[in-house]
Coordinates of N, CA and C and ligand atoms in Angstrom, one line a residue:
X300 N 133.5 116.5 100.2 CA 134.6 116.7 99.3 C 135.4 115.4 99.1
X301 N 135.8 114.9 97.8 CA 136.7 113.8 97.5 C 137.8 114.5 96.5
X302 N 138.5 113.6 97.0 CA 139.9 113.8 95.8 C 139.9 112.9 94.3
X303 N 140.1 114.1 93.5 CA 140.0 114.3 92.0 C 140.1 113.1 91.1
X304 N 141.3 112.4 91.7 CA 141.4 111.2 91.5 C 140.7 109.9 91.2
X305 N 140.1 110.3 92.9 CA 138.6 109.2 93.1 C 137.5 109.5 92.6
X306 N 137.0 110.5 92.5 CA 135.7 110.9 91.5 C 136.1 110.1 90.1
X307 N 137.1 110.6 89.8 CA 137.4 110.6 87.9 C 137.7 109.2 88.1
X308 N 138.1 108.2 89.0 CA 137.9 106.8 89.0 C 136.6 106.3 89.7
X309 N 135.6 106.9 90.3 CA 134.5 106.2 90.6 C 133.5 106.6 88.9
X310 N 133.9 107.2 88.4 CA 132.8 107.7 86.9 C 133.5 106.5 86.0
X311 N 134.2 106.0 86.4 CA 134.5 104.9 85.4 C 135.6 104.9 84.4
X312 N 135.5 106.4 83.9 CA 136.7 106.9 83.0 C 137.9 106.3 83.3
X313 N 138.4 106.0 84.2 CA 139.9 105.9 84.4 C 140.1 104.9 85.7
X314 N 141.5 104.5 85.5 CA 141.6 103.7 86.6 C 141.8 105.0 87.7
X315 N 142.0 105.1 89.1 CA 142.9 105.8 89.9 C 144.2 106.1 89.1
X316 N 145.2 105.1 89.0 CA 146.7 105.6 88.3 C 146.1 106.3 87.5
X317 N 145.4 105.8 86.5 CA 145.5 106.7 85.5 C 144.7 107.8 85.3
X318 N 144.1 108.2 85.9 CA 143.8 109.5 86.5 C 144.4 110.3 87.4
X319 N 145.4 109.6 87.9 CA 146.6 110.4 88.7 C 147.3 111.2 87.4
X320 N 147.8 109.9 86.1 CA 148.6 110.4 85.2 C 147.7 111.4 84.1
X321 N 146.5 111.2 83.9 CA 145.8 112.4 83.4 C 145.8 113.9 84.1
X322 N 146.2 113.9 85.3 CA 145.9 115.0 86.2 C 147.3 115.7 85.8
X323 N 148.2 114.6 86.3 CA 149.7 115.4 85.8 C 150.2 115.9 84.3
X324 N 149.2 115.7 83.6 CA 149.4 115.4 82.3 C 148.9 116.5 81.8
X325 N 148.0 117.4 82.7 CA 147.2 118.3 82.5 C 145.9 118.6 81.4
X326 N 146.1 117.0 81.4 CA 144.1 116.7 80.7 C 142.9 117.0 81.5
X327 N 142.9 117.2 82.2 CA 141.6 117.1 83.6 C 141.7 118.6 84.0
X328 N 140.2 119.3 83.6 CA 140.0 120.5 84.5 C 138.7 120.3 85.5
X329 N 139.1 121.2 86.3 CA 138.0 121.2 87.5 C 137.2 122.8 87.0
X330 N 135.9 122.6 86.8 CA 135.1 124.1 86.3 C 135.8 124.8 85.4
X331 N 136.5 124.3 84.3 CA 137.0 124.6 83.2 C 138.4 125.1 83.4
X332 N 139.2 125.2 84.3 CA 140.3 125.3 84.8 C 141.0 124.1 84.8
X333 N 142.4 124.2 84.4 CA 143.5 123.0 84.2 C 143.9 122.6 85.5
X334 N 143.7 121.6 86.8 CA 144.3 121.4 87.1 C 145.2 120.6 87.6
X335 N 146.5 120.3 88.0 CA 147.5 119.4 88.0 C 148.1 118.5 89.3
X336 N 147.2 119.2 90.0 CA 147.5 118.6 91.9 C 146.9 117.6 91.9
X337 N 147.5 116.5 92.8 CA 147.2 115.2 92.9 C 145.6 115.2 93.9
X338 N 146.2 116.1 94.9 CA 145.2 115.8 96.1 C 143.9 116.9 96.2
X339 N 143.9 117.8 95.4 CA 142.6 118.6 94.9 C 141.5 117.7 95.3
X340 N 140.6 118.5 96.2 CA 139.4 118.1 96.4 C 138.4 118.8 96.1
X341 N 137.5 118.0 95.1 CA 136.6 118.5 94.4 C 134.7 118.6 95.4
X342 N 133.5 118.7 94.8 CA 132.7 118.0 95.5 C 131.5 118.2 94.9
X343 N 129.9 117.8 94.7 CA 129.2 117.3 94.1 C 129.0 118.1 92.7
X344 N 129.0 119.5 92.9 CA 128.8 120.4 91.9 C 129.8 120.7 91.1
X345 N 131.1 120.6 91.0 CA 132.0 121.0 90.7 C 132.5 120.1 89.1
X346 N 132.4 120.5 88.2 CA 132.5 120.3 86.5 C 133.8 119.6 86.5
X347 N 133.7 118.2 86.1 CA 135.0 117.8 86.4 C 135.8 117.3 84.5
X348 N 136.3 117.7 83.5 CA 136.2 117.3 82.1 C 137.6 116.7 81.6
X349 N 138.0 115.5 81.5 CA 139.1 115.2 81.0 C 139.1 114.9 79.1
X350 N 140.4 115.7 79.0 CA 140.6 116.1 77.4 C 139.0 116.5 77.2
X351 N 138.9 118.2 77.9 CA 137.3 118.3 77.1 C 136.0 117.7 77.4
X352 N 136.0 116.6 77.7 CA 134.9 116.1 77.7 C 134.0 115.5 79.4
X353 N 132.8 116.3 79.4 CA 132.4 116.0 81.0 C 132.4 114.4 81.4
X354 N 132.7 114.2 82.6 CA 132.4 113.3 83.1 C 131.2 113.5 84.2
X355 N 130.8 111.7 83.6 CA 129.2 111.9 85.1 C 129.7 111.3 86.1
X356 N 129.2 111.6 87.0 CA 129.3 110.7 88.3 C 128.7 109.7 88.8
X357 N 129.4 108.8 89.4 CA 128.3 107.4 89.5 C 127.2 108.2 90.9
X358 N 126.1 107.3 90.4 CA 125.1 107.4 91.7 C 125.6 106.8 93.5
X359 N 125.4 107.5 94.1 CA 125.8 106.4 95.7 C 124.7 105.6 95.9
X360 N 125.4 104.4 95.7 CA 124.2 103.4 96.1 C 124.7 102.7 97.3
X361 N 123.7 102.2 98.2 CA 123.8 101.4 99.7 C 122.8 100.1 100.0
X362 N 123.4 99.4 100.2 CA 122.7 98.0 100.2 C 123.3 97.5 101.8
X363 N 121.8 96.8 102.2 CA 122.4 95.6 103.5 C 121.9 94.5 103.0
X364 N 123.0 93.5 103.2 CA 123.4 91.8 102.8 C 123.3 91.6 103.8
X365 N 122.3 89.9 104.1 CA 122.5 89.5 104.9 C 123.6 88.0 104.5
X366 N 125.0 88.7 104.8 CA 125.8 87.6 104.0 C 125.8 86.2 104.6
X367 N 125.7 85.4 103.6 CA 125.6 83.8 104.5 C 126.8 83.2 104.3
X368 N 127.5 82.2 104.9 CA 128.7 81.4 105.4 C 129.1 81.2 103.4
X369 N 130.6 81.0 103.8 CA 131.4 80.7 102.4 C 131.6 81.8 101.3
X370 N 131.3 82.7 101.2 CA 131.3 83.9 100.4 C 132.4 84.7 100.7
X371 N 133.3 85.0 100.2 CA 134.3 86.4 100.3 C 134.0 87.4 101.1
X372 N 134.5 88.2 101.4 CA 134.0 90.0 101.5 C 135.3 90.7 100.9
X373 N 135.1 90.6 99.6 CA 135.9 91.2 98.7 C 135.6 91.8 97.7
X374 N 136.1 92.5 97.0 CA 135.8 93.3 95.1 C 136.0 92.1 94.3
X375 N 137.4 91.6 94.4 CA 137.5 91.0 93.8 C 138.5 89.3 93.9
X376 N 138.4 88.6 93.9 CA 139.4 87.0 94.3 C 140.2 86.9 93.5
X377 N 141.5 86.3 93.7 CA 142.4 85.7 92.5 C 142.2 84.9 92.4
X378 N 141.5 83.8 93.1 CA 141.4 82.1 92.9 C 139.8 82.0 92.4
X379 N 139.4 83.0 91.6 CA 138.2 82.9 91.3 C 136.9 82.8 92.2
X380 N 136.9 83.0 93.0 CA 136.1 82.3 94.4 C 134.8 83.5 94.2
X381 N 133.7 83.3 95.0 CA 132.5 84.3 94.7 C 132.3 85.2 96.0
X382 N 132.4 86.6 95.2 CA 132.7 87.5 96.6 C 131.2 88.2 96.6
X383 N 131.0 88.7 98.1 CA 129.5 89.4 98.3 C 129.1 90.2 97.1
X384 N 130.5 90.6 96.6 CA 129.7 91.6 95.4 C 129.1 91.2 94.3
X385 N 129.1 89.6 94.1 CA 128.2 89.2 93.4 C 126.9 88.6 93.6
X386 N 126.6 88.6 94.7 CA 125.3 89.0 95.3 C 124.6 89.6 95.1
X387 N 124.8 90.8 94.8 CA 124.0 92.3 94.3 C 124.2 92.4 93.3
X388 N 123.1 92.9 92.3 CA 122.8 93.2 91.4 C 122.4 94.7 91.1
X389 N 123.9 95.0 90.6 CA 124.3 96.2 90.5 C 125.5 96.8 89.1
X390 N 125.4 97.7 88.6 CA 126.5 98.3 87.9 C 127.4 99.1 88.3
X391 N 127.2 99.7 89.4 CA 128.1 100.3 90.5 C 128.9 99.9 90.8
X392 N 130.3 100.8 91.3 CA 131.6 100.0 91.9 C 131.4 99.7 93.1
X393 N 130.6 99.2 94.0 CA 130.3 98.9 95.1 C 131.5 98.5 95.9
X394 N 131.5 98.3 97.3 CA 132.6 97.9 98.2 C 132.1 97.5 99.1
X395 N 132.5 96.4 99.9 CA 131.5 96.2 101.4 C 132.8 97.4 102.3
X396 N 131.5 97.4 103.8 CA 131.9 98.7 104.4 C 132.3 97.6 105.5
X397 N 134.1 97.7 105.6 CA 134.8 96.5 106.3 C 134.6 95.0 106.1
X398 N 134.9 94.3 107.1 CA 135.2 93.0 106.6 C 134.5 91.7 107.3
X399 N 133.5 90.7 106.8 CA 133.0 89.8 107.7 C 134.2 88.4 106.9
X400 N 134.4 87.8 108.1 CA 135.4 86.3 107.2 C 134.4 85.5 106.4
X401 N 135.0 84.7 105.8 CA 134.6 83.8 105.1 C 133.4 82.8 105.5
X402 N 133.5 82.9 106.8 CA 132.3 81.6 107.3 C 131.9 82.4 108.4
X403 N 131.7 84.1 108.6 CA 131.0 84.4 109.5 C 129.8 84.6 108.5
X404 N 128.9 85.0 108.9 CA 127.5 85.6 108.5 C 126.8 86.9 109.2
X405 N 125.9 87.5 108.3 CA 125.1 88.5 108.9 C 125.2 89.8 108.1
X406 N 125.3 91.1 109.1 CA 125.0 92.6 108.1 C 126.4 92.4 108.1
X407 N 126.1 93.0 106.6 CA 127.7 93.6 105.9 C 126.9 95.1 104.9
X408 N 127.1 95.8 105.1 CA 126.7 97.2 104.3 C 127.7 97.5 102.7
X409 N 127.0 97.5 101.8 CA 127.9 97.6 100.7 C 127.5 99.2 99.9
X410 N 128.6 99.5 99.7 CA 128.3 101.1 99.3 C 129.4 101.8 98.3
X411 N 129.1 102.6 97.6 CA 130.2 103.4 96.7 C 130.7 104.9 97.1
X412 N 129.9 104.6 98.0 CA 130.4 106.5 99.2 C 131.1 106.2 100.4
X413 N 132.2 106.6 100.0 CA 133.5 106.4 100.8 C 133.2 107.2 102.0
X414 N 132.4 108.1 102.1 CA 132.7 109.1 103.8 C 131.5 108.1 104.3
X415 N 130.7 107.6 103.3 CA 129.5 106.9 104.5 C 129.9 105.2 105.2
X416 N 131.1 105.0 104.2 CA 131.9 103.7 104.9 C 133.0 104.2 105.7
X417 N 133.6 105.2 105.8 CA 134.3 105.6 106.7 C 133.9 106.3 108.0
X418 N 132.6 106.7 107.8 CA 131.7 107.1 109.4 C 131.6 105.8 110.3
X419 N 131.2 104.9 109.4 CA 131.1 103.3 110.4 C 132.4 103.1 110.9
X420 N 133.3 102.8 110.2 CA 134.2 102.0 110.4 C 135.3 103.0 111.1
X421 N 135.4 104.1 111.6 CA 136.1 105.2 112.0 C 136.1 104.9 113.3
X422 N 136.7 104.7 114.3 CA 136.6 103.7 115.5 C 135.9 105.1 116.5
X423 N 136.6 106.5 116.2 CA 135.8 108.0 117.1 C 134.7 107.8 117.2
X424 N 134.2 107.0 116.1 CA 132.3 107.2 115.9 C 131.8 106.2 116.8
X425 N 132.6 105.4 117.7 CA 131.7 104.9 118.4 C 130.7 103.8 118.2
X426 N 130.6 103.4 116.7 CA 129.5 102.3 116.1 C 129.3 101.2 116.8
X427 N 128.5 100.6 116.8 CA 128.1 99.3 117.4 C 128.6 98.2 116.5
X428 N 128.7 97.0 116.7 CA 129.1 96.0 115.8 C 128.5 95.0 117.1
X429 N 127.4 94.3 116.7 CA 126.7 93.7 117.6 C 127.2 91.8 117.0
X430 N 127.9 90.8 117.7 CA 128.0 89.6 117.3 C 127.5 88.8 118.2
X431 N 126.9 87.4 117.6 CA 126.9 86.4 118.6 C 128.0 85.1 118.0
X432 N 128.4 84.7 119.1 CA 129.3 83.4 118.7 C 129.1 82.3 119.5
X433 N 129.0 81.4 118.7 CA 128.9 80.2 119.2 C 130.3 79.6 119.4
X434 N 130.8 79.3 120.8 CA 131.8 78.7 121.3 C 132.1 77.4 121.8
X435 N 133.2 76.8 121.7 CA 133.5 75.4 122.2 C 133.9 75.8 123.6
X436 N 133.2 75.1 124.7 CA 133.4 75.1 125.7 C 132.2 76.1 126.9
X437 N 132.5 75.8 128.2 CA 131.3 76.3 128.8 C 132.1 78.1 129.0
X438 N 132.0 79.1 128.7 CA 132.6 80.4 129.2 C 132.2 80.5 130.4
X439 N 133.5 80.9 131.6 CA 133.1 81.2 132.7 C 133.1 82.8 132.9
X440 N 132.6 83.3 133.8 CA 132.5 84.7 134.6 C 133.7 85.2 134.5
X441 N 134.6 84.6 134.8 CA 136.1 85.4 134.9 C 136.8 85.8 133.3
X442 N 136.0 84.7 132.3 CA 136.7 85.0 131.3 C 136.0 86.1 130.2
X443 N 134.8 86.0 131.0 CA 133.5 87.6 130.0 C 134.5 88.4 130.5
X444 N 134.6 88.8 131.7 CA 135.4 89.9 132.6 C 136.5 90.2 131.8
X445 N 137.3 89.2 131.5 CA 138.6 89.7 130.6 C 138.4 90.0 129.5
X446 N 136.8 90.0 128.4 CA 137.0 90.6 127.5 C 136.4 91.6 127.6
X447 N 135.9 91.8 128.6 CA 135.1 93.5 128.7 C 136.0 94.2 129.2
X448 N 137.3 93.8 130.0 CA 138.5 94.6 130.2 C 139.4 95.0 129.2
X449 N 139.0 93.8 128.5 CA 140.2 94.5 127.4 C 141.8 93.1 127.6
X450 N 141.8 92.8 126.3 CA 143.0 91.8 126.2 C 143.7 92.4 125.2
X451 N 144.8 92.2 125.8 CA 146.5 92.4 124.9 C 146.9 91.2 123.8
X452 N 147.0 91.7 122.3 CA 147.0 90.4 121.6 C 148.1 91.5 120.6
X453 N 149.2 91.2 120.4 CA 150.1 91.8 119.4 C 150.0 93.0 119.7
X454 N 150.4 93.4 120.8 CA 150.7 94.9 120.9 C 149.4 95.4 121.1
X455 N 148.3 94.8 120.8 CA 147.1 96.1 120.6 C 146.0 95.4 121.7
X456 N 145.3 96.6 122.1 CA 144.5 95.8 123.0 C 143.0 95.9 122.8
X457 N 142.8 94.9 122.6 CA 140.7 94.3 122.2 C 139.9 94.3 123.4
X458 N 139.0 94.8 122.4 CA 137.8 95.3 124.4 C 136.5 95.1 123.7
X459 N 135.6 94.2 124.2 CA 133.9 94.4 124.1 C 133.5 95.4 124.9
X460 N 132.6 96.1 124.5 CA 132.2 97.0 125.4 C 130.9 96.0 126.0
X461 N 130.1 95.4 125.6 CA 129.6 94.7 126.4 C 129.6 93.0 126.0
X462 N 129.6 92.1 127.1 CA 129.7 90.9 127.2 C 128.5 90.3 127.6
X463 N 127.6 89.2 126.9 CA 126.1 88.8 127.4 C 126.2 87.5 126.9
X464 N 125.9 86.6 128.5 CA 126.1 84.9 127.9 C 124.7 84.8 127.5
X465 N 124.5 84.0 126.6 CA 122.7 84.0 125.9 C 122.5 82.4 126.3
X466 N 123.5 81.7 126.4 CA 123.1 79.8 126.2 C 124.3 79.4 126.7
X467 N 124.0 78.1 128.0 CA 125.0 77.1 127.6 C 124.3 76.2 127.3
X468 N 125.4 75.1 127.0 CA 124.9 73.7 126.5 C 125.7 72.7 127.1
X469 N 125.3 72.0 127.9 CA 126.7 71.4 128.5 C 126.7 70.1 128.1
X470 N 125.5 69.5 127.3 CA 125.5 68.8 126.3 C 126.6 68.6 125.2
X471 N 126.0 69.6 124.6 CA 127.5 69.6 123.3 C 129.0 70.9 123.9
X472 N 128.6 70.7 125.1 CA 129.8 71.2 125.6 C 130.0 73.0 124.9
X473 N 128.9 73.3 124.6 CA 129.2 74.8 124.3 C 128.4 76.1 124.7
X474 N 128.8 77.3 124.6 CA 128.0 78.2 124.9 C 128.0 79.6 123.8
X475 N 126.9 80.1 124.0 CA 126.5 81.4 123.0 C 126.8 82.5 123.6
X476 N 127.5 83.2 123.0 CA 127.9 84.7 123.8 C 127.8 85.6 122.6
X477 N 126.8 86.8 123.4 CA 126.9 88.4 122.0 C 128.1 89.2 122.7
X478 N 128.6 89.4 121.9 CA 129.2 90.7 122.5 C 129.2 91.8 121.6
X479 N 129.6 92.9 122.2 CA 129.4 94.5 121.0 C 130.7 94.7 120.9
X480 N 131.2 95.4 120.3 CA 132.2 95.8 119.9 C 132.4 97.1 119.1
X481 N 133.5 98.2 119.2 CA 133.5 99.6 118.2 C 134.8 99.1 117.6
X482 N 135.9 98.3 117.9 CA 136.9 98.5 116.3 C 136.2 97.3 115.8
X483 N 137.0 97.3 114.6 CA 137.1 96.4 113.5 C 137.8 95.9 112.8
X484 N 139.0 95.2 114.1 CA 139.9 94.7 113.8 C 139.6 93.7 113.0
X485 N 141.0 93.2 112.2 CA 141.1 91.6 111.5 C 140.6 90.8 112.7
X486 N 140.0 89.9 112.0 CA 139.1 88.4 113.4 C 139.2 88.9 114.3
X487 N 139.2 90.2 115.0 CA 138.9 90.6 116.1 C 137.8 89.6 117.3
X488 N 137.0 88.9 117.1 CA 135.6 88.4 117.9 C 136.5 87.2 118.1
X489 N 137.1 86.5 117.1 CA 137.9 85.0 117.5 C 139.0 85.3 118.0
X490 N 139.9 85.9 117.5 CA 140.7 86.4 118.5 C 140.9 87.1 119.8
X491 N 139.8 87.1 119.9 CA 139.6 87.7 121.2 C 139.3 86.1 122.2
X492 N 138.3 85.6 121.8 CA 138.0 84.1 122.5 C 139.0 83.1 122.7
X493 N 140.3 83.5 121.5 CA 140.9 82.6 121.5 C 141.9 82.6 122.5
X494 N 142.4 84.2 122.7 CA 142.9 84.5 123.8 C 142.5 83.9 125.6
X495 N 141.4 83.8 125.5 CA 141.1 83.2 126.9 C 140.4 81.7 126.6
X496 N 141.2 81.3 125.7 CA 140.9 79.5 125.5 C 139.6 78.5 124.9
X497 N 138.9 79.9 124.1 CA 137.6 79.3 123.2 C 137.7 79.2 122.0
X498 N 137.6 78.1 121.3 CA 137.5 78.6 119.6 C 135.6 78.8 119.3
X499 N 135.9 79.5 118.2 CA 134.8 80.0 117.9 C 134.4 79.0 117.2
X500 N 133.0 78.8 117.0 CA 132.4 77.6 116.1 C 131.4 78.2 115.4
X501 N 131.2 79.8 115.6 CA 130.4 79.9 114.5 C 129.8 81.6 114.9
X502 N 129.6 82.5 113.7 CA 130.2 83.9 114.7 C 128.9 84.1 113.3
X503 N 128.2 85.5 113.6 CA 126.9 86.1 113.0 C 126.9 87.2 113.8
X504 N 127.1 88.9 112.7 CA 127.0 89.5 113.2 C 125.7 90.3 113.1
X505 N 125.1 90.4 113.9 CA 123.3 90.6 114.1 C 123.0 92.1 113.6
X506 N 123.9 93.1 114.1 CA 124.1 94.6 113.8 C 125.0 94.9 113.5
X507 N 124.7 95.8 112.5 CA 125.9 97.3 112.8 C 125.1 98.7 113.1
X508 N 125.7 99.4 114.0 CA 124.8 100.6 114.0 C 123.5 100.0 114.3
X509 N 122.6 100.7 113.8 CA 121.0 100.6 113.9 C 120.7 99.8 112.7
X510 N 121.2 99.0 112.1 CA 121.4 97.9 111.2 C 120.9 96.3 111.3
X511 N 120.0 95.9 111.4 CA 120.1 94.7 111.9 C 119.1 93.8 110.4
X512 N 118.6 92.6 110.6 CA 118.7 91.3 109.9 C 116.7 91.3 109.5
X513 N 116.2 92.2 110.0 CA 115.2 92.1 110.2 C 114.8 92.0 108.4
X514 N 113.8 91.4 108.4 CA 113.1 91.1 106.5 C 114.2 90.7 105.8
X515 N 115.4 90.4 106.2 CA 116.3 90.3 105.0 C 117.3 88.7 105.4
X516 N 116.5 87.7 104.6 CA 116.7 86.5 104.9 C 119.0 86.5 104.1
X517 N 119.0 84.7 104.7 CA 120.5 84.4 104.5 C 120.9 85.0 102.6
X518 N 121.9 85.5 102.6 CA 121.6 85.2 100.9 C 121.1 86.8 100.1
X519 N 120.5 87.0 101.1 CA 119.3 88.3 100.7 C 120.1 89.5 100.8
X520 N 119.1 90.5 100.1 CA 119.8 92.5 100.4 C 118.6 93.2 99.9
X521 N 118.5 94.1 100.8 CA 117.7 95.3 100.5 C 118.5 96.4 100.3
X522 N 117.9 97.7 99.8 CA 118.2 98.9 99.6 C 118.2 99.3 101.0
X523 N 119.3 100.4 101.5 CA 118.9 101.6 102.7 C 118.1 102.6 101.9
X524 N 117.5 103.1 103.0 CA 116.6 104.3 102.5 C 117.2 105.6 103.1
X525 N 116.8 106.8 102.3 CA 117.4 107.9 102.4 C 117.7 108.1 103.8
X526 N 116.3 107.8 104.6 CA 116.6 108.5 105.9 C 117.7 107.7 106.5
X527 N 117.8 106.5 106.4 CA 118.9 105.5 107.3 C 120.3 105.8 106.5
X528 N 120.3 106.4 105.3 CA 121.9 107.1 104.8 C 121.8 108.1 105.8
X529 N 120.9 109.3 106.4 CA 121.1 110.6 106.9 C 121.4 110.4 108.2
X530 N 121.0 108.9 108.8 CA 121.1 108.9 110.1 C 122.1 108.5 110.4
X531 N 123.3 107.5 109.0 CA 124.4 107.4 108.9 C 125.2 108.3 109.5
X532 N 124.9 109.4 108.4 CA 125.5 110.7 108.6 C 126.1 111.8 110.1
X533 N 124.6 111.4 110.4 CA 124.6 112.3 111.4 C 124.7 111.9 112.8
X534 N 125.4 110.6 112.7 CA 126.4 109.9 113.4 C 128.0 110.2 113.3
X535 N 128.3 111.1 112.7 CA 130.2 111.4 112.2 C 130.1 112.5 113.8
X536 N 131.3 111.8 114.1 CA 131.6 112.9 115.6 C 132.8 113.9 114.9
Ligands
LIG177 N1 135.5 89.1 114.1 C1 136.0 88.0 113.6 O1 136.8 87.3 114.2 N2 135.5 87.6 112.4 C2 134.6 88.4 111.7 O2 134.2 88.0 110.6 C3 134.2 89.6 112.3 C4 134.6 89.9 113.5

């Protein structure tokens, strides 16, 4: 079930506002009935027709990007800049499902089905968010420990659920560390390092979920397939 709103703005007809103000306006019926509630939830079968006339619904489409460094993770930029969504080649209102920075890289999921980006990014569900980062300096033992415990950073507190050193270098003075993670905080992975005295030099997130990088080079996106939307699914706790 979605709200009336969002349907009659994912079909393209209308912005959101202004399908708020068509609702109140009492142009918009649901199965031939007028209705005027903002927060009405409608859902796949249900006849949705403003002033009369049906509207269709866009298709749910789901794409994995394997985003490479310098690209947005945005709809849209004000400084004109090029965001993932022009990557895909699509007519769809697509959205990526959360947020990779600007110079991280790896899966980013882009989709127009709001409950199937909200199962991932829903911190209950548990999801994996698998990174590796490449850090300045050698990480010691004591300081993995502090992020699998959990660090206090503005009130909130950040936890890997697991911590795995992969490389040092004591060469270029640095080391590789994956860690997993279930929220999805802002810069959560550097902020976390930075907290116990590492800057990050270079972050790729390898997974999400059962999601990973496999056939789909820098740059690149494939389709999900039905079963990997159901398996989505049937991950919502
Ligand atoms: N954590 C970060 O710091 N940056 C990202 O892009 C993702 C997770």
């Amino acid at each position: 079930m979605e709200r009336l709103q969002k349907v009659i703005a994912s079909s393209g007809k209308a912005s959101r506002r202004k399908a708020e103000e068509l609702i109140l306006q009492g142009k918009v019926k649901v199965n031939g009935e007028i209705v005027t509630e903002l927060g009405t939830k409608v859902n796949n079968t249900d006849k949705i027709e403003i002033d009369n006339e049906l509207i269709t619904k866009e298709e749910k489409e789901y794409y994995l990007l394997n985003k490479p460094r310098g690209i947005i993770t945005s709809t849209t930029d004000e400084k004109n800049r090029k965001t993932v969504i022009d990557l895909i080649k699509t007519t769809a209102r697509i959205y990526p499902v959360g947020r990779l920075d600007y110079d991280t890289t790896g899966v980013l999921l882009l989709t127009n089905d709001g409950e199937f980006a909200n199962i991932l990014m829903h911190p209950k569900n548990n999801i994996d968010k698998v990174y590796v980062a490449k850090i300045k300096g050698i990480i010691t033992g004591a300081d993995i420990n502090k992020l699998k415990n959990g660090i206090t950073i503005d009130n909130e507190v950040l936890t890997a659920t697991k911590v795995k050193l992969k490389k040092v270098d004591s060469k270029s003075n640095t080391s590789i560390v994956q860690l997993i993670i279930h929220e999805g905080k802002n810069h959560q992975v550097k902020r976390m390092f930075s907290a116990v005295g590492y800057e990050v030099l270079k972050l790729k997130r390898e997974k999400l979920a059962f999601f990973d990088l496999k056939n789909v080079s820098s740059g690149k996106y494939r389709k999900l397939t039905p079963k990997e939307v159901a398996k989505v699914y049937s991950m919502k706790k």
